[in-house]
């Protein structure tokens, strides 16, 4: 049912999934409504016993702009008998595909439905998403508020945000801050670093392995020398060859290579694929290495702090033990033994003197 309702008769939904409204877009929409009126009706439902008779289901941005434009009456679609859950689903459906709905708002809306008993697959079907999309969005809700704000502002991309969300709160800040300040050449490098931190969290030691034996160390040494030698040959032979080819004009290569052109193209294609694969592996290894350094530095700081606390506690312990082991000299002066003996010997003499006088009087 459609009706013309007063703007004052409509109240916003306090459970509206969208919390952020862009000010510039709001002003633009307000200007459009002033000139052309409201072209798309808002969606409301009646609320019995409330001070305001209708509550918004969809169209809060339009309702706000109508109010700012000074409109007193606006067109509305009234849905009778809609439950709180149905109204909330309709509200999400209107906003979930809008570009101005932040990713964290979307995640929060899905979380509310999940709390109401909706499975991720059901949510996905309801809003035309994949189950993976819903699961990844829900995974973002473990982000600490500071990092979630960076994601909402677009300073951290969605995929990287998910990898960061898998970390504990302290490491989330480490990964986010290092990415924002430009420590990585690409988002992929930042993801590899986050994955490396996750590996460190799952391990009981900085490396998660026992100290290698002499035989293992020897194997590692040989593998390193072989890899270094292979990369050296690539630098000496392959890179100059590719540089030479890159400087040659296509029409000249067509003549020079002749029938071998197709074979060269296949070889370079295979080489390119392998280089991309190896580069990705090396980037992952670099992420793990950076995470190991981060974990080592953190552990080193903790050890230094513990040692500093122990050093500060030692003087206090020494002061507490000192009176018990060695009495202070002033204690001896307070009650000297010679003075005690003098007082004791003087008392018997004072008692005997009256006794002798008593005998003389009796005689």
Coordinates of C-alpha atoms in Angstrom, one line a residue:
X1 CA 0.0 0.0 0.0
X2 CA 1.3 3.5 -0.9
X3 CA 0.5 6.6 1.1
X4 CA 1.6 10.2 1.5
X5 CA 2.9 10.5 5.1
X6 CA 4.3 13.4 7.0
X7 CA 8.0 13.4 7.5
X8 CA 7.4 13.8 11.3
X9 CA 5.3 10.6 11.3
X10 CA 8.3 8.5 10.3
X11 CA 11.1 7.5 12.6
X12 CA 14.5 5.9 11.6
X13 CA 15.1 2.3 12.5
X14 CA 17.6 2.1 15.4
X15 CA 18.8 -1.3 14.1
X16 CA 19.6 0.1 10.7
X17 CA 22.7 -1.7 9.4
X18 CA 24.1 1.5 7.9
X19 CA 25.7 3.8 10.4
X20 CA 27.7 6.0 8.1
X21 CA 26.2 8.5 5.7
X22 CA 28.5 10.5 3.4
X23 CA 27.9 14.2 3.9
X24 CA 28.7 15.2 0.4
X25 CA 26.3 12.7 -1.1
X26 CA 23.7 13.8 1.5
X27 CA 23.9 17.4 0.3
X28 CA 23.8 16.3 -3.3
X29 CA 20.6 14.3 -2.8
X30 CA 19.0 17.1 -0.8
X31 CA 19.6 19.5 -3.7
X32 CA 18.1 17.0 -6.1
X33 CA 15.0 16.5 -3.9
X34 CA 14.5 20.3 -3.6
X35 CA 14.5 20.6 -7.4
X36 CA 12.7 17.4 -8.4
X37 CA 10.9 16.1 -5.3
X38 CA 11.3 12.5 -4.0
X39 CA 11.1 10.1 -7.0
X40 CA 11.5 6.8 -5.1
X41 CA 9.2 6.3 -2.1
X42 CA 10.6 5.2 1.3
X43 CA 9.5 1.9 2.8
X44 CA 7.9 1.9 6.3
X45 CA 5.9 -0.3 8.6
X46 CA 3.3 0.8 11.2
X47 CA 4.4 0.5 14.9
X48 CA 1.6 0.2 17.4
X49 CA 1.9 2.1 20.6
X50 CA 4.9 4.2 19.6
X51 CA 5.1 8.0 19.7
X52 CA 5.9 8.0 16.0
X53 CA 3.4 5.8 14.1
X54 CA 5.7 4.6 11.3
X55 CA 9.3 3.2 11.3
X56 CA 11.6 3.1 8.3
X57 CA 12.4 -0.2 6.7
X58 CA 14.3 1.3 3.7
X59 CA 15.2 4.7 2.5
X60 CA 16.7 6.5 5.5
X61 CA 19.1 8.5 3.4
X62 CA 16.1 9.7 1.3
X63 CA 14.1 10.5 4.4
X64 CA 17.0 12.5 5.9
X65 CA 17.4 14.4 2.6
X66 CA 13.7 15.2 2.5
X67 CA 13.8 16.5 6.0
X68 CA 16.8 18.7 5.1
X69 CA 15.0 19.9 2.0
X70 CA 12.1 21.1 4.1
X71 CA 9.5 18.7 2.7
X72 CA 6.6 18.0 5.1
X73 CA 4.9 15.2 3.2
X74 CA 6.6 12.4 1.2
X75 CA 5.4 9.2 -0.6
X76 CA 5.9 6.0 1.2
X77 CA 5.3 2.3 0.7
X78 CA 3.6 0.9 3.9
X79 CA 4.2 -2.8 4.7
X80 CA 1.7 -4.2 7.1
X81 CA 2.5 -7.0 9.5
X82 CA 6.3 -7.1 8.9
X83 CA 8.2 -8.7 11.8
X84 CA 11.4 -7.1 13.2
X85 CA 13.5 -9.8 11.4
X86 CA 11.7 -9.3 8.0
X87 CA 12.1 -5.6 8.3
X88 CA 15.8 -6.0 9.0
X89 CA 16.3 -8.3 6.0
X90 CA 14.6 -5.8 3.7
X91 CA 16.8 -3.0 5.1
X92 CA 19.9 -5.1 4.4
X93 CA 18.7 -6.0 0.9
X94 CA 18.4 -2.3 0.1
X95 CA 21.9 -1.4 1.3
X96 CA 24.1 -4.4 0.9
X97 CA 25.0 -3.7 -2.8
X98 CA 25.4 0.1 -2.3
X99 CA 28.9 1.4 -2.8
X100 CA 28.6 3.7 0.2
X101 CA 27.8 0.9 2.6
X102 CA 31.1 0.1 4.4
X103 CA 32.4 -3.4 4.5
X104 CA 32.3 -3.5 8.3
X105 CA 28.6 -2.4 8.2
X106 CA 27.9 -5.2 5.8
X107 CA 29.7 -7.7 8.1
X108 CA 27.8 -6.5 11.1
X109 CA 24.5 -6.9 9.3
X110 CA 25.3 -10.5 8.3
X111 CA 26.4 -11.2 11.9
X112 CA 23.0 -10.0 13.2
X113 CA 21.3 -12.5 10.9
X114 CA 23.6 -15.3 11.9
X115 CA 22.8 -14.5 15.6
X116 CA 19.2 -14.9 14.7
X117 CA 19.8 -18.4 13.4
X118 CA 20.6 -17.8 9.8
X119 CA 23.3 -20.0 8.3
X120 CA 25.9 -18.4 6.0
X121 CA 24.5 -20.3 3.0
X122 CA 21.0 -19.0 3.7
X123 CA 22.3 -15.4 4.0
X124 CA 24.2 -15.8 0.7
X125 CA 21.1 -17.0 -1.2
X126 CA 18.9 -14.2 0.3
X127 CA 21.2 -11.4 -0.9
X128 CA 22.7 -13.0 -4.1
X129 CA 26.1 -13.6 -2.7
X130 CA 28.4 -16.6 -2.5
X131 CA 28.8 -18.5 0.8
X132 CA 32.5 -17.7 0.7
X133 CA 31.7 -14.0 0.5
X134 CA 29.5 -14.2 3.6
X135 CA 32.1 -16.2 5.5
X136 CA 34.9 -13.8 4.7
X137 CA 32.8 -10.8 5.7
X138 CA 31.9 -12.5 9.0
X139 CA 35.6 -13.2 9.5
X140 CA 36.3 -9.5 9.6
X141 CA 34.4 -9.0 12.9
X142 CA 37.5 -10.2 14.9
X143 CA 39.3 -7.1 13.9
X144 CA 40.1 -4.7 16.7
X145 CA 38.3 -1.4 16.4
X146 CA 41.4 0.6 15.3
X147 CA 42.1 -1.7 12.4
X148 CA 38.4 -2.0 11.5
X149 CA 38.3 1.8 11.2
X150 CA 41.3 1.7 8.7
X151 CA 39.3 -0.9 6.7
X152 CA 36.2 1.3 6.7
X153 CA 38.3 4.2 5.5
X154 CA 39.7 2.2 2.6
X155 CA 43.3 2.4 3.9
X156 CA 43.4 -1.4 4.1
X157 CA 41.9 -3.5 1.3
X158 CA 39.3 -6.2 1.9
X159 CA 41.4 -9.2 1.2
X160 CA 44.3 -8.0 3.3
X161 CA 41.8 -7.1 6.1
X162 CA 40.7 -10.8 6.2
X163 CA 44.3 -12.1 6.6
X164 CA 44.9 -9.5 9.4
X165 CA 41.7 -10.5 11.1
X166 CA 43.1 -14.0 11.6
X167 CA 45.8 -12.7 13.9
X168 CA 45.7 -11.9 17.6
X169 CA 45.0 -8.3 18.5
X170 CA 48.6 -7.3 19.1
X171 CA 49.8 -8.7 15.7
X172 CA 46.8 -7.1 14.0
X173 CA 48.2 -3.7 14.9
X174 CA 51.7 -4.8 13.8
X175 CA 50.5 -5.9 10.4
X176 CA 48.1 -3.0 9.9
X177 CA 50.6 -0.3 10.9
X178 CA 53.4 -1.6 8.8
X179 CA 51.1 -1.8 5.8
X180 CA 49.7 1.7 6.3
X181 CA 53.2 3.3 6.7
X182 CA 54.3 1.7 3.4
X183 CA 56.7 -1.1 4.6
X184 CA 55.5 -3.4 1.8
X185 CA 55.8 -3.0 -2.0
X186 CA 52.4 -4.6 -2.6
X187 CA 49.3 -5.9 -0.9
X188 CA 50.5 -9.5 -1.6
X189 CA 53.6 -8.9 0.4
X190 CA 51.6 -7.6 3.3
X191 CA 49.4 -10.7 3.1
X192 CA 52.5 -12.9 3.2
X193 CA 53.7 -11.0 6.3
X194 CA 50.4 -11.5 8.0
X195 CA 50.5 -15.2 7.2
X196 CA 54.0 -15.4 8.6
X197 CA 52.8 -13.8 11.8
X198 CA 50.0 -16.4 12.0
X199 CA 52.6 -19.2 11.6
X200 CA 54.6 -17.7 14.5
X201 CA 51.5 -17.6 16.7
X202 CA 50.9 -21.3 16.0
X203 CA 54.5 -22.2 17.0
X204 CA 55.9 -22.7 20.5
X205 CA 59.3 -21.2 19.7
X206 CA 60.6 -18.5 17.4
X207 CA 61.3 -21.1 14.6
X208 CA 58.9 -23.9 15.7
X209 CA 61.7 -26.4 15.0
X210 CA 64.5 -28.0 16.9
X211 CA 68.1 -26.9 16.4
X212 CA 69.3 -28.6 13.1
X213 CA 71.8 -31.4 13.4
X214 CA 75.3 -31.1 11.8
X215 CA 74.1 -33.2 8.8
X216 CA 71.0 -31.0 8.3
X217 CA 73.2 -27.9 8.5
X218 CA 75.5 -29.3 5.9
X219 CA 72.5 -30.1 3.6
X220 CA 71.2 -26.5 4.0
X221 CA 74.6 -25.1 3.2
X222 CA 74.8 -27.2 0.0
X223 CA 71.3 -26.2 -1.0
X224 CA 72.1 -22.5 -0.4
X225 CA 75.3 -22.7 -2.5
X226 CA 73.4 -24.5 -5.3
X227 CA 70.6 -21.9 -5.4
X228 CA 73.1 -19.1 -5.3
X229 CA 75.1 -20.6 -8.2
X230 CA 71.9 -21.1 -10.2
X231 CA 70.7 -17.5 -9.7
X232 CA 74.2 -16.3 -10.6
X233 CA 74.1 -18.1 -13.9
X234 CA 70.7 -16.6 -14.6
X235 CA 72.1 -13.1 -13.9
X236 CA 75.1 -13.8 -16.2
X237 CA 73.3 -15.5 -19.1
X238 CA 69.5 -15.2 -19.1
X239 CA 69.0 -11.6 -18.0
X240 CA 71.4 -10.2 -20.6
X241 CA 69.7 -12.3 -23.3
X242 CA 66.3 -11.1 -22.3
X243 CA 67.5 -7.5 -22.2
X244 CA 69.0 -7.9 -25.7
X245 CA 65.7 -9.3 -27.0
X246 CA 63.7 -6.5 -25.4
X247 CA 65.7 -3.9 -27.3
X248 CA 65.1 -5.6 -30.7
X249 CA 62.2 -4.4 -32.9
X250 CA 59.4 -6.9 -33.5
X251 CA 59.9 -6.7 -37.3
X252 CA 63.6 -7.6 -36.8
X253 CA 62.8 -10.5 -34.5
X254 CA 60.4 -11.9 -37.1
X255 CA 63.2 -12.1 -39.6
X256 CA 66.0 -13.2 -37.2
X257 CA 64.1 -16.0 -35.5
X258 CA 62.2 -17.2 -38.5
X259 CA 60.7 -20.6 -38.0
X260 CA 62.0 -20.6 -34.4
X261 CA 59.8 -17.7 -33.4
X262 CA 56.9 -19.8 -32.1
X263 CA 59.3 -22.0 -30.1
X264 CA 60.9 -19.0 -28.5
X265 CA 57.5 -17.6 -27.7
X266 CA 56.5 -20.9 -25.9
X267 CA 59.8 -21.0 -24.0
X268 CA 59.5 -17.4 -22.8
X269 CA 55.9 -18.1 -21.8
X270 CA 56.9 -21.1 -19.7
X271 CA 59.8 -19.0 -18.3
X272 CA 57.4 -16.2 -17.4
X273 CA 55.0 -18.6 -15.6
X274 CA 57.9 -20.1 -13.6
X275 CA 59.3 -16.7 -12.7
X276 CA 55.9 -15.6 -11.4
X277 CA 55.6 -18.8 -9.4
X278 CA 59.1 -18.5 -7.9
X279 CA 58.5 -14.8 -7.2
X280 CA 55.4 -15.7 -5.3
X281 CA 57.2 -18.3 -3.3
X282 CA 60.1 -15.9 -2.5
X283 CA 57.5 -13.3 -1.4
X284 CA 55.9 -15.8 1.0
X285 CA 59.4 -16.7 2.3
X286 CA 60.1 -13.0 2.8
X287 CA 56.9 -12.6 4.7
X288 CA 57.8 -15.5 7.0
X289 CA 61.3 -14.1 7.5
X290 CA 59.9 -10.7 8.4
X291 CA 57.5 -12.3 10.8
X292 CA 60.3 -14.3 12.4
X293 CA 62.3 -11.1 12.9
X294 CA 59.2 -9.4 14.4
X295 CA 58.6 -12.3 16.8
X296 CA 62.3 -12.4 17.8
X297 CA 62.4 -8.6 18.4
X298 CA 59.3 -8.8 20.5
X299 CA 60.7 -11.7 22.5
X300 CA 64.0 -9.9 23.0
X301 CA 62.2 -6.8 24.3
X302 CA 60.2 -9.0 26.8
X303 CA 63.4 -10.6 28.0
X304 CA 65.0 -7.2 28.5
X305 CA 62.0 -5.9 30.4
X306 CA 62.0 -9.0 32.7
X307 CA 65.7 -8.5 33.3
X308 CA 65.2 -4.9 34.2
X309 CA 62.5 -5.7 36.6
X310 CA 64.7 -8.3 38.3
X311 CA 67.5 -5.8 38.6
X312 CA 65.2 -3.2 40.2
X313 CA 63.9 -5.8 42.7
X314 CA 67.4 -6.9 43.9
X315 CA 68.3 -3.8 46.1
X316 CA 65.0 -4.0 47.9
X317 CA 65.5 -7.7 48.6
X318 CA 69.0 -6.9 50.0
X319 CA 67.6 -4.2 52.3
X320 CA 65.0 -6.6 53.6
X321 CA 67.5 -9.3 54.4
X322 CA 70.3 -7.1 55.9
X323 CA 68.8 -6.5 59.4
X324 CA 68.1 -10.3 59.9
X325 CA 71.7 -11.3 59.1
X326 CA 73.7 -8.5 60.9
X327 CA 72.2 -6.7 63.9
X328 CA 72.9 -2.9 64.0
X329 CA 75.6 -1.7 66.4
X330 CA 73.3 0.7 68.1
X331 CA 71.4 -2.2 69.6
X332 CA 74.4 -3.1 71.7
X333 CA 74.8 0.5 73.0
X334 CA 71.2 0.6 74.1
X335 CA 71.6 -2.1 76.8
X336 CA 75.4 -2.5 77.6
X337 CA 76.2 -5.6 79.8
X338 CA 78.6 -3.9 82.3
X339 CA 75.9 -1.4 83.3
X340 CA 73.6 -4.3 84.0
X341 CA 76.2 -6.1 86.3
X342 CA 76.8 -2.9 88.4
X343 CA 73.2 -2.4 89.1
X344 CA 72.8 -6.1 90.2
X345 CA 75.8 -6.0 92.6
X346 CA 74.7 -2.8 94.3
X347 CA 71.3 -4.1 95.3
X348 CA 72.5 -6.9 97.7
X349 CA 74.9 -4.5 99.6
X350 CA 72.0 -2.1 100.2
X351 CA 70.0 -5.0 101.8
X352 CA 72.8 -6.3 104.1
X353 CA 73.6 -2.9 105.7
X354 CA 70.3 -2.5 107.6
X355 CA 70.6 -6.1 108.9
X356 CA 74.0 -5.3 110.7
X357 CA 72.6 -2.3 112.4
X358 CA 69.7 -4.3 113.7
X359 CA 72.0 -6.8 115.3
X360 CA 74.0 -4.1 117.1
X361 CA 70.8 -2.6 118.6
X362 CA 69.7 -6.0 119.8
X363 CA 73.0 -6.5 121.7

